[in-house]
Amino acid sequence: MPGLADVERVALACTLCPLSEGRTTVVFGEGDPGAGLMIVGEGPGREEDLQGRPFVGRSGQLLDRLLEEEAGLARKQVYIANVVKCRPPGNRDPLPEEISACRPYLDQQVDLIGPRVVLTLGNFATRALLGTTEGISRLRGRSYPFGGRDAVLVPTFHPAAALRGGGEVMAKMRADFVRARQSLERGGSRGHP
Ligand code: URA
């Protein structure tokens, strides 16, 4: 069975979808490969594309803050990845075919890391991993059984929504990060919901 480094090596050379043509760097993901908490965002923005690291721009700063303040975790204690590993041009939404092409990388990351809690940020990550078309506003506020293991998925808004939307979104995100921490403390779905 391939390890995370093997999957990353393949992803770094990926040309499965047209996003590969416009990228500077593949943003595979980073963090603790044995993390209990895995965070899944949408796709790299400009800064991420330049640096090859997820969530290093303004959204990333907010993510780091929420993690520390509400979940008591440093960035290096979690694993952070995205639904698509290459930047969509002009930060447009990823297309369904781009999400599908990239999906095996995300699935292998989830399998190899085996998190007890997956925190999805925004519509794209939440819909992809829950297999639904429902919107994040209706999905957040609870946790969902995830995968075949004792894991749970906690959906929340994308940090960019809090940066745009202000206090109300931020308060809900804080509550969701607390939920993720509590789920982690309970050990995933043991004790769910
Ligand atoms: N937004 C995302 O969804 N992912 C990143 O890595 C950065 C910004």
XYZ file of N, CA, C and O and ligand atoms in Angstrom:
780
model
N 0.855 -1.203 0.000
C 0.000 0.000 0.000
C 0.891 1.253 0.000
O 1.825 1.357 0.781
N 0.578 2.204 -0.908
C 1.409 3.407 -0.978
C 1.255 4.261 0.282
O 0.205 4.247 0.930
N 2.305 4.975 0.648
C 2.247 5.901 1.780
C 1.893 7.296 1.281
O 1.795 7.542 0.075
N 1.752 8.205 2.246
C 1.381 9.585 1.918
C 2.415 10.235 0.987
O 2.056 10.965 0.055
N 3.687 9.930 1.215
C 4.749 10.518 0.376
C 4.645 10.014 -1.068
O 4.928 10.749 -2.013
N 4.230 8.751 -1.225
C 4.057 8.206 -2.583
C 2.903 8.909 -3.296
O 2.988 9.238 -4.478
N 1.801 9.097 -2.561
C 0.635 9.775 -3.158
C 1.016 11.208 -3.535
O 0.668 11.711 -4.607
N 1.768 11.855 -2.655
C 2.188 13.235 -2.923
C 3.069 13.296 -4.172
O 2.915 14.182 -5.012
N 3.966 12.339 -4.308
C 4.864 12.329 -5.473
C 4.038 12.253 -6.775
O 4.317 12.948 -7.732
N 3.034 11.420 -6.769
C 2.179 11.305 -7.958
C 1.422 12.617 -8.193
O 1.368 13.134 -9.316
N 0.867 13.178 -7.116
C 0.064 14.402 -7.243
C 0.906 15.568 -7.763
O 0.424 16.392 -8.548
N 2.171 15.626 -7.346
C 3.021 16.759 -7.740
C 3.277 16.779 -9.252
O 3.631 17.812 -9.807
N 3.096 15.629 -9.901
C 3.310 15.561 -11.350
C 1.979 15.435 -12.106
O 1.963 15.131 -13.296
N 0.872 15.680 -11.416
C -0.452 15.384 -11.983
C -0.820 16.293 -13.159
O -0.603 17.506 -13.113
N -1.395 15.671 -14.199
C -1.936 16.443 -15.325
C -3.346 15.934 -15.670
O -3.772 15.978 -16.821
N -4.052 15.426 -14.660
C -5.362 14.819 -14.921
C -6.450 15.819 -15.299
O -7.473 15.440 -15.840
N -6.269 17.100 -14.958
C -7.280 18.091 -15.358
C -6.591 19.375 -15.784
O -5.414 19.594 -15.491
N -7.324 20.258 -16.457
C -6.700 21.477 -17.004
C -6.146 22.444 -15.953
O -5.373 23.337 -16.300
N -6.532 22.274 -14.679
C -5.966 23.171 -13.666
C -4.445 23.026 -13.600
O -3.739 23.942 -13.188
N -3.953 21.871 -14.030
C -2.502 21.641 -13.992
C -1.757 22.617 -14.912
O -0.602 22.952 -14.655
N -2.452 23.098 -15.938
C -1.778 23.971 -16.912
C -1.519 25.371 -16.347
O -0.575 26.037 -16.759
N -2.356 25.803 -15.416
C -2.209 27.172 -14.915
C -1.524 27.268 -13.566
O -1.293 28.361 -13.066
N -1.179 26.149 -12.985
C -0.650 26.204 -11.618
C 0.823 26.604 -11.601
O 1.556 26.355 -12.557
N 1.235 27.194 -10.479
C 2.659 27.368 -10.216
C 3.150 26.133 -9.466
O 4.164 25.537 -9.822
N 2.386 25.742 -8.424
C 2.761 24.605 -7.584
C 1.525 23.782 -7.252
O 0.446 24.341 -7.080
N 1.688 22.490 -7.139
C 0.617 21.639 -6.613
C 0.618 21.819 -5.091
O 1.663 21.743 -4.449
N -0.570 22.083 -4.546
C -0.683 22.228 -3.089
C -1.283 20.935 -2.554
O -2.508 20.785 -2.479
N -0.429 20.003 -2.212
C -0.901 18.669 -1.846
C -1.602 18.658 -0.492
O -2.666 18.062 -0.319
N -0.990 19.338 0.486
C -1.507 19.309 1.859
C -0.326 19.206 2.790
O 0.785 18.890 2.355
N -0.549 19.492 4.074
C 0.574 19.411 5.012
C 0.061 19.240 6.436
O -1.110 19.492 6.727
N 0.957 18.824 7.295
C 0.613 18.693 8.701
C 1.051 17.363 9.250
O 1.897 16.674 8.666
N 0.446 16.983 10.370
C 0.783 15.737 11.055
C 0.082 14.573 10.352
O -1.147 14.505 10.342
N 0.848 13.643 9.764
C 0.214 12.525 9.054
C -0.542 11.575 9.982
O -1.320 10.742 9.514
N -0.356 11.738 11.297
C -1.103 10.913 12.241
C -2.148 11.726 12.993
O -2.622 11.315 14.051
N -2.524 12.874 12.426
C -3.426 13.801 13.126
C -4.801 13.187 13.383
O -5.336 12.451 12.542
N -5.384 13.541 14.520
C -6.763 13.144 14.796
C -7.748 14.032 14.063
O -8.879 13.638 13.791
N -7.314 15.255 13.765
C -8.181 16.221 13.077
C -7.609 16.542 11.699
O -6.466 16.973 11.572
N -8.437 16.320 10.687
C -8.063 16.695 9.322
C -8.991 17.799 8.855
O -10.213 17.706 9.044
N -8.422 18.837 8.267
C -9.203 19.974 7.783
C -9.175 19.964 6.258
O -8.108 19.794 5.658
N -10.346 20.120 5.659
C -10.409 20.085 4.194
C -11.036 21.385 3.686
O -12.171 21.722 4.036
N -10.256 22.113 2.871
C -10.729 23.353 2.260
C -11.114 23.124 0.804
O -11.291 21.981 0.360
N -11.195 24.226 0.071
C -11.693 24.167 -1.308
C -10.555 23.959 -2.313
O -10.474 22.916 -2.960
N -9.693 24.929 -2.416
C -8.580 24.837 -3.353
C -7.618 25.967 -3.094
O -7.976 26.947 -2.434
N -6.406 25.847 -3.617
C -5.397 26.876 -3.373
C -5.793 28.228 -3.953
O -6.400 28.301 -5.023
N -5.462 29.291 -3.237
C -5.568 30.651 -3.767
C -4.202 31.084 -4.288
O -3.305 30.255 -4.472
N -4.053 32.384 -4.487
C -2.825 32.900 -5.103
C -1.582 32.595 -4.256
O -0.576 32.096 -4.750
N -1.670 32.925 -2.967
C -0.521 32.706 -2.067
C -0.153 31.229 -1.977
O 1.023 30.857 -1.995
N -1.186 30.398 -1.870
C -0.968 28.950 -1.730
C -0.310 28.394 -2.985
O 0.611 27.573 -2.918
N -0.776 28.873 -4.145
C -0.214 28.434 -5.431
C 1.271 28.808 -5.527
O 2.087 28.048 -6.045
N 1.606 29.970 -4.994
C 3.011 30.415 -5.056
C 3.884 29.635 -4.080
O 5.018 29.278 -4.392
N 3.338 29.366 -2.896
C 4.159 28.734 -1.842
C 4.072 27.208 -1.822
O 4.890 26.549 -1.187
N 3.030 26.645 -2.450
C 2.865 25.189 -2.420
C 2.364 24.671 -1.085
O 2.510 23.483 -0.776
N 1.781 25.566 -0.282
C 1.260 25.166 1.044
C -0.196 25.614 1.178
O -0.552 26.703 0.711
N -1.027 24.791 1.856
C -2.437 25.171 1.996
C -2.631 26.267 3.036
O -1.892 26.340 4.030
N -3.620 27.089 2.808
C -4.067 28.086 3.788
C -2.920 28.902 4.392
O -2.695 28.874 5.603
N -2.214 29.614 3.513
C -1.159 30.518 3.998
C -1.517 31.989 3.765
O -0.779 32.876 4.163
N -2.666 32.247 3.136
C -3.106 33.633 2.918
C -3.984 34.107 4.071
O -3.888 33.610 5.195
N -4.864 35.056 3.784
C -5.705 35.648 4.854
C -6.642 34.608 5.475
O -6.848 34.587 6.681
N -7.224 33.759 4.627
C -8.098 32.700 5.166
C -7.316 31.796 6.101
O -7.832 31.335 7.127
N -6.070 31.541 5.738
C -5.223 30.679 6.552
C -4.909 31.283 7.911
O -4.867 30.576 8.925
N -4.716 32.597 7.923
C -4.444 33.253 9.212
C -5.650 33.116 10.137
O -5.514 32.867 11.333
N -6.833 33.269 9.549
C -8.048 33.110 10.358
C -8.209 31.652 10.806
O -8.566 31.379 11.959
N -7.915 30.732 9.911
C -7.989 29.313 10.274
C -7.053 29.009 11.456
O -7.454 28.350 12.423
N -5.831 29.489 11.375
C -4.863 29.259 12.465
C -5.399 29.802 13.790
O -5.261 29.179 14.835
N -6.026 30.977 13.714
C -6.530 31.618 14.931
C -7.675 30.811 15.537
O -7.721 30.567 16.746
N -8.607 30.389 14.690
C -9.754 29.616 15.185
C -9.294 28.286 15.772
O -9.812 27.831 16.805
N -8.336 27.676 15.093
C -7.810 26.399 15.590
C -7.240 26.564 16.990
O -7.506 25.762 17.880
N -6.448 27.619 17.140
C -5.788 27.825 18.428
C -6.787 28.243 19.513
O -6.821 27.672 20.597
N -7.653 29.209 19.170
C -8.534 29.784 20.186
C -9.694 28.859 20.562
O -10.107 28.807 21.714
N -10.239 28.137 19.599
C -11.437 27.337 19.883
C -11.163 25.839 20.001
O -11.915 25.128 20.647
N -10.096 25.371 19.343
C -9.820 23.930 19.411
C -8.553 23.644 20.207
O -8.234 22.480 20.471
N -7.816 24.695 20.591
C -6.595 24.504 21.381
C -5.524 23.745 20.625
O -4.722 23.023 21.214
N -5.502 23.901 19.299
C -4.550 23.155 18.488
C -3.682 24.092 17.653
O -4.173 25.087 17.116
N -2.410 23.735 17.554
C -1.523 24.452 16.640
C -1.666 23.820 15.269
O -2.029 22.646 15.140
N -1.362 24.595 14.265
C -1.471 24.125 12.878
C -0.708 22.821 12.647
O -1.172 21.938 11.943
N 0.461 22.702 13.252
C 1.267 21.501 12.992
C 0.688 20.240 13.645
O 1.151 19.134 13.369
N -0.310 20.401 14.482
C -0.944 19.234 15.127
C -2.078 18.645 14.301
O -2.650 17.619 14.662
N -2.470 19.336 13.222
C -3.563 18.839 12.381
C -3.024 18.580 10.977
O -1.870 18.893 10.691
N -3.858 18.002 10.119
C -3.470 17.862 8.713
C -4.437 18.695 7.883
O -5.652 18.631 8.094
N -3.899 19.487 6.964
C -4.725 20.392 6.159
C -4.589 20.061 4.676
O -3.468 19.960 4.155
N -5.733 19.875 4.018
C -5.719 19.586 2.577
C -6.883 20.324 1.916
O -7.700 20.966 2.589
N -6.946 20.216 0.611
C -8.019 20.841 -0.155
C -8.681 19.825 -1.078
O -8.096 18.793 -1.397
N -9.883 20.166 -1.540
C -10.596 19.314 -2.493
C -9.872 19.283 -3.837
O -9.716 18.232 -4.436
N -9.412 20.432 -4.309
C -8.553 20.439 -5.514
C -7.171 20.954 -5.121
O -7.037 21.857 -4.302
N -6.173 20.338 -5.726
C -4.784 20.600 -5.310
C -4.113 21.690 -6.136
O -2.979 22.061 -5.867
N -4.786 22.143 -7.210
C -4.223 23.196 -8.052
C -5.178 24.385 -8.082
O -6.399 24.215 -8.015
N -4.610 25.578 -8.195
C -5.420 26.799 -8.113
C -6.319 26.994 -9.329
O -5.834 27.045 -10.470
N -7.631 27.145 -9.103
C -8.511 27.521 -10.209
C -8.192 28.961 -10.629
O -7.975 29.811 -9.770
N -8.146 29.232 -11.935
C -7.759 30.559 -12.403
C -8.640 31.653 -11.813
O -9.865 31.514 -11.749
N -8.008 32.723 -11.361
C -8.751 33.856 -10.804
C -9.548 33.496 -9.568
O -10.495 34.192 -9.224
N -9.197 32.394 -8.925
C -9.915 31.920 -7.722
C -11.374 31.577 -7.989
O -12.208 31.668 -7.090
N -11.684 31.193 -9.220
C -13.066 30.776 -9.479
C -13.333 29.458 -8.742
O -12.412 28.791 -8.267
N -14.640 29.108 -8.677
C -15.023 27.844 -8.041
C -14.444 26.673 -8.835
O -14.415 26.719 -10.075
N -14.034 25.604 -8.158
C -13.615 24.416 -8.915
C -14.812 23.788 -9.616
O -15.931 23.792 -9.093
N -14.580 23.258 -10.827
C -15.657 22.639 -11.611
C -15.849 21.185 -11.165
O -14.901 20.556 -10.673
N -17.067 20.648 -11.378
C -17.313 19.255 -10.957
C -16.284 18.279 -11.517
O -15.831 17.368 -10.821
N -15.878 18.475 -12.786
C -14.921 17.518 -13.372
C -13.523 17.684 -12.758
O -12.748 16.725 -12.699
N -13.197 18.880 -12.304
C -11.903 19.085 -11.633
C -11.926 18.425 -10.252
O -10.944 17.792 -9.826
N -13.057 18.563 -9.576
C -13.200 17.944 -8.257
C -13.110 16.415 -8.385
O -12.415 15.755 -7.610
N -13.779 15.866 -9.413
C -13.734 14.403 -9.608
C -12.332 13.926 -9.942
O -11.884 12.889 -9.439
N -11.637 14.673 -10.811
C -10.288 14.248 -11.217
C -9.354 14.212 -10.009
O -8.478 13.351 -9.899
N -9.540 15.148 -9.101
C -8.635 15.279 -7.948
C -9.052 14.391 -6.772
O -8.287 14.201 -5.828
N -10.241 13.867 -6.820
C -10.833 13.168 -5.687
C -9.988 11.993 -5.147
O -9.877 11.807 -3.930
N -9.373 11.191 -6.040
C -8.588 10.074 -5.511
C -7.463 10.516 -4.572
O -7.139 9.799 -3.624
N -6.896 11.696 -4.809
C -5.833 12.175 -3.913
C -6.395 12.446 -2.517
O -5.802 12.079 -1.503
N -7.563 13.101 -2.489
C -8.178 13.410 -1.196
C -8.577 12.121 -0.470
O -8.338 11.964 0.737
N -9.159 11.192 -1.223
C -9.584 9.930 -0.596
C -8.384 9.173 -0.017
O -8.465 8.608 1.071
N -7.281 9.182 -0.754
C -6.090 8.488 -0.239
C -5.527 9.209 0.985
O -5.060 8.566 1.928
N -5.580 10.533 0.978
C -5.124 11.270 2.161
C -5.965 10.889 3.380
O -5.431 10.624 4.461
N -7.281 10.869 3.194
C -8.173 10.522 4.308
C -7.870 9.094 4.794
O -7.741 8.844 6.000
N -7.721 8.165 3.850
C -7.468 6.764 4.229
C -6.154 6.611 4.979
O -6.068 5.876 5.954
N -5.126 7.282 4.491
C -3.796 7.097 5.079
C -3.650 7.816 6.415
O -2.963 7.345 7.317
N -4.290 8.963 6.543
C -4.201 9.718 7.797
C -5.158 9.113 8.833
O -4.826 9.022 10.005
N -6.314 8.693 8.367
C -7.284 8.069 9.279
C -7.716 8.968 10.423
O -7.686 8.563 11.587
N -8.127 10.211 10.117
C -8.518 11.138 11.193
C -9.786 10.659 11.904
O -10.613 9.968 11.304
N -9.908 11.047 13.157
C -11.146 10.747 13.885
C -12.187 11.815 13.605
O -13.390 11.584 13.699
N -11.712 13.026 13.288
C -12.620 14.131 12.985
C -12.146 14.823 11.705
O -10.964 15.125 11.553
N -13.090 15.045 10.782
C -12.800 15.807 9.566
C -13.618 17.090 9.635
O -14.853 17.042 9.755
N -12.934 18.221 9.589
C -13.598 19.522 9.609
C -13.580 20.063 8.184
O -12.509 20.317 7.632
N -14.773 20.188 7.583
C -14.824 20.670 6.203
C -15.153 22.161 6.189
O -16.047 22.620 6.899
N -14.430 22.899 5.359
C -14.578 24.344 5.299
C -15.313 24.742 4.014
O -14.750 24.683 2.924
N -16.582 25.091 4.147
C -17.332 25.604 3.004
C -18.076 24.541 2.220
O -17.998 23.344 2.500
N -18.784 25.019 1.201
C -19.669 24.158 0.412
C -18.945 23.035 -0.313
O -19.421 21.904 -0.346
N -17.806 23.353 -0.939
C -17.203 22.355 -1.832
C -16.687 21.146 -1.069
O -16.942 19.996 -1.456
N -15.977 21.395 0.022
C -15.438 20.283 0.808
C -16.577 19.505 1.466
O -16.596 18.266 1.471
N -17.548 20.223 1.987
C -18.639 19.568 2.717
C -19.487 18.714 1.768
O -19.773 17.546 2.052
N -19.831 19.293 0.638
C -20.661 18.547 -0.320
C -19.917 17.335 -0.862
O -20.489 16.255 -1.010
N -18.637 17.524 -1.173
C -17.858 16.406 -1.740
C -17.785 15.256 -0.741
O -18.026 14.098 -1.095
N -17.489 15.555 0.506
C -17.251 14.464 1.462
C -18.539 13.888 2.049
O -18.559 12.734 2.482
N -19.607 14.689 2.045
C -20.882 14.132 2.525
C -21.715 13.572 1.377
O -22.746 12.932 1.604
N -21.302 13.851 0.140
C -22.050 13.361 -1.018
C -23.443 13.952 -1.085
O -24.432 13.233 -1.276
N -23.535 15.267 -0.919
C -24.830 15.939 -0.933
C -24.730 17.209 -1.779
O -23.622 17.662 -2.089
N -25.885 17.771 -2.135
C -25.869 19.064 -2.828
C -26.421 20.158 -1.908
O -26.556 21.315 -2.309
N -26.731 19.780 -0.680
C -27.263 20.729 0.304
C -26.203 21.806 0.621
O -25.000 21.552 0.493
N -26.651 22.991 0.999
C -25.722 24.098 1.272
C -25.175 24.066 2.695
O -25.786 23.485 3.599
N -24.052 24.722 2.865
C -23.347 24.690 4.150
C -24.171 25.301 5.298
O -24.113 24.827 6.433
N -24.975 26.317 4.997
C -25.747 26.950 6.073
C -26.705 25.960 6.719
O -26.971 26.039 7.920
N -27.231 25.041 5.902
C -28.152 24.032 6.452
C -27.412 22.851 7.035
O -27.935 22.156 7.916
N -26.220 22.578 6.530
C -25.497 21.376 6.968
C -24.732 21.587 8.270
O -24.545 20.654 9.054
N -24.271 22.808 8.509
C -23.427 23.040 9.685
C -24.286 23.015 10.972
O -25.508 23.028 10.901
N -23.569 22.947 12.101
C -24.289 22.981 13.370
C -24.515 21.601 13.954
O -25.120 21.446 15.010
N -24.035 20.568 13.271
C -24.103 19.217 13.809
C -22.936 18.416 13.232
O -22.211 18.917 12.362
N -22.767 17.194 13.706
C -21.722 16.359 13.121
C -22.362 15.147 12.468
O -23.511 14.792 12.766
N -21.621 14.550 11.540
C -22.133 13.447 10.722
C -21.189 12.255 10.830
O -19.963 12.445 10.832
N -21.729 11.048 10.876
C -20.851 9.871 10.803
C -20.083 9.933 9.488
O -20.644 10.346 8.468
N -18.832 9.532 9.532
C -18.013 9.668 8.322
C -17.170 8.423 8.082
O -16.435 7.983 8.974
N -17.264 7.897 6.877
C -16.424 6.768 6.491
C -16.821 5.507 7.226
O -17.784 5.481 7.994
N -16.069 4.455 6.973
C -16.394 3.188 7.599
C -15.871 3.091 9.015
O -16.202 2.188 9.759
N -14.999 4.049 9.362
C -14.361 3.975 10.680
C -15.169 4.768 11.702
O -16.210 5.306 11.391
N -14.636 4.862 12.905
C -15.317 5.622 13.959
C -15.048 7.107 13.810
O -14.581 7.749 14.743
N -15.316 7.663 12.662
C -14.968 9.071 12.440
C -16.232 9.920 12.308
O -17.312 9.404 12.023
N -16.071 11.213 12.544
C -17.183 12.132 12.308
C -16.723 13.282 11.428
O -15.541 13.629 11.390
N -17.671 13.855 10.725
C -17.412 15.023 9.898
C -18.150 16.212 10.506
O -19.338 16.113 10.824
N -17.432 17.293 10.705
C -18.022 18.524 11.233
C -17.909 19.597 10.150
O -16.800 19.995 9.786
N -19.051 20.024 9.603
C -18.989 21.042 8.543
C -19.021 22.453 9.134
O -19.735 22.710 10.105
N -18.271 23.345 8.505
C -18.383 24.755 8.888
C -18.196 25.636 7.653
O -17.938 25.133 6.555
N -18.345 26.931 7.845
C -18.151 27.856 6.730
C -16.685 27.904 6.330
O -15.797 27.560 7.115
N -16.447 28.388 5.123
C -15.072 28.665 4.705
C -14.624 29.956 5.399
O -15.419 30.887 5.536
N -13.362 30.031 5.850
C -12.912 31.261 6.515
C -13.126 32.517 5.664
O -13.369 33.600 6.208
N -13.074 32.368 4.328
C -13.304 33.537 3.460
C -14.707 34.104 3.694
O -14.926 35.316 3.565
N -15.662 33.240 4.050
C -17.032 33.708 4.316
C -17.065 34.548 5.587
O -17.798 35.540 5.675
N -16.268 34.171 6.565
C -16.208 34.960 7.804
C -15.502 36.288 7.542
O -15.880 37.325 8.104
N -14.488 36.258 6.676
C -13.772 37.500 6.354
C -14.705 38.473 5.626
O -14.638 39.678 5.813
N -15.614 37.919 4.814
C -16.588 38.757 4.099
C -17.779 39.104 4.980
O -18.247 40.221 5.003
N -18.235 38.096 5.725
C -19.551 38.206 6.358
C -19.544 38.743 7.783
O -20.580 39.112 8.300
N -18.386 38.725 8.422
C -18.278 39.324 9.745
C -18.793 38.472 10.883
O -18.790 37.237 10.825
N -19.305 39.176 11.922
C -19.537 38.617 13.245
C -20.413 37.380 13.338
O -20.095 36.451 14.069
N -21.508 37.383 12.578
C -22.442 36.266 12.738
C -21.846 34.961 12.220
O -21.952 33.911 12.869
N -21.207 35.043 11.061
C -20.556 33.858 10.490
C -19.432 33.400 11.412
O -19.251 32.211 11.686
N -18.694 34.372 11.903
C -17.549 34.083 12.778
C -18.001 33.347 14.043
O -17.368 32.380 14.468
N -19.106 33.798 14.625
C -19.600 33.166 15.852
C -19.987 31.712 15.582
O -19.718 30.808 16.384
N -20.598 31.464 14.423
C -20.976 30.091 14.077
C -19.736 29.245 13.830
O -19.674 28.073 14.217
N -18.745 29.838 13.191
C -17.507 29.085 12.965
C -16.839 28.728 14.289
O -16.331 27.623 14.476
N -16.836 29.666 15.204
C -16.234 29.383 16.528
C -16.934 28.189 17.175
O -16.301 27.284 17.704
N -18.265 28.190 17.106
C -19.039 27.085 17.693
C -18.696 25.765 17.000
O -18.589 24.716 17.655
N -18.493 25.804 15.694
C -18.170 24.577 14.946
C -16.773 24.061 15.309
O -16.555 22.847 15.373
N -15.842 24.970 15.522
C -14.493 24.543 15.923
C -14.524 23.927 17.328
O -13.803 22.975 17.611
N -15.368 24.481 18.191
C -15.529 23.889 19.530
C -16.118 22.484 19.388
O -15.674 21.529 20.039
N -17.095 22.334 18.515
C -17.694 21.013 18.264
C -16.637 20.018 17.787
O -16.603 18.866 18.226
N -15.764 20.476 16.889
C -14.704 19.603 16.379
C -13.788 19.173 17.532
O -13.407 18.000 17.638
N -13.430 20.119 18.394
C -12.567 19.772 19.536
C -13.255 18.755 20.445
O -12.652 17.767 20.866
N -14.538 18.983 20.722
C -15.266 18.058 21.603
C -15.355 16.668 20.979
O -15.202 15.659 21.667
N -15.579 16.616 19.675
C -15.634 15.320 18.985
C -14.285 14.616 19.077
O -14.215 13.399 19.264
N -13.232 15.392 18.953
C -11.877 14.845 19.030
C -11.627 14.276 20.436
O -11.075 13.181 20.592
N -12.067 15.010 21.432
C -11.883 14.569 22.812
C -12.664 13.291 23.104
O -12.256 12.454 23.879
N -13.829 13.178 22.425
C -14.638 11.966 22.610
C -14.131 10.810 21.761
O -14.617 9.699 21.882
N -13.188 11.115 20.840
C -12.616 10.064 20.008
C -13.440 9.748 18.796
O -13.653 8.582 18.452
N -13.952 10.766 18.115
C -14.698 10.550 16.871
C -16.132 10.169 17.155
O -16.790 10.798 17.980
N -16.633 9.129 16.509
C -18.066 8.822 16.614
C -18.413 8.025 17.871
O -19.572 7.803 18.147
N -17.362 7.595 18.606
C -17.684 6.938 19.869
C -18.306 8.009 20.762
O -17.675 9.009 21.082
N -19.546 7.852 21.099
C -20.254 8.871 21.856
C -21.045 9.815 20.950
O -21.634 10.759 21.410
N -21.056 9.526 19.642
C -21.791 10.362 18.690
C -23.294 10.316 18.998
O -23.788 9.247 19.349
N -24.045 11.439 18.823
C -23.616 12.696 18.227
C -23.007 13.611 19.280
O -23.535 14.128 20.101
N -8.770 28.570 0.521
C -8.861 27.228 0.460
O -9.937 26.666 0.348
N -7.759 26.523 0.550
C -6.558 27.069 0.700
O -5.574 26.341 0.774
C -6.491 28.466 0.762
C -7.605 29.205 0.672
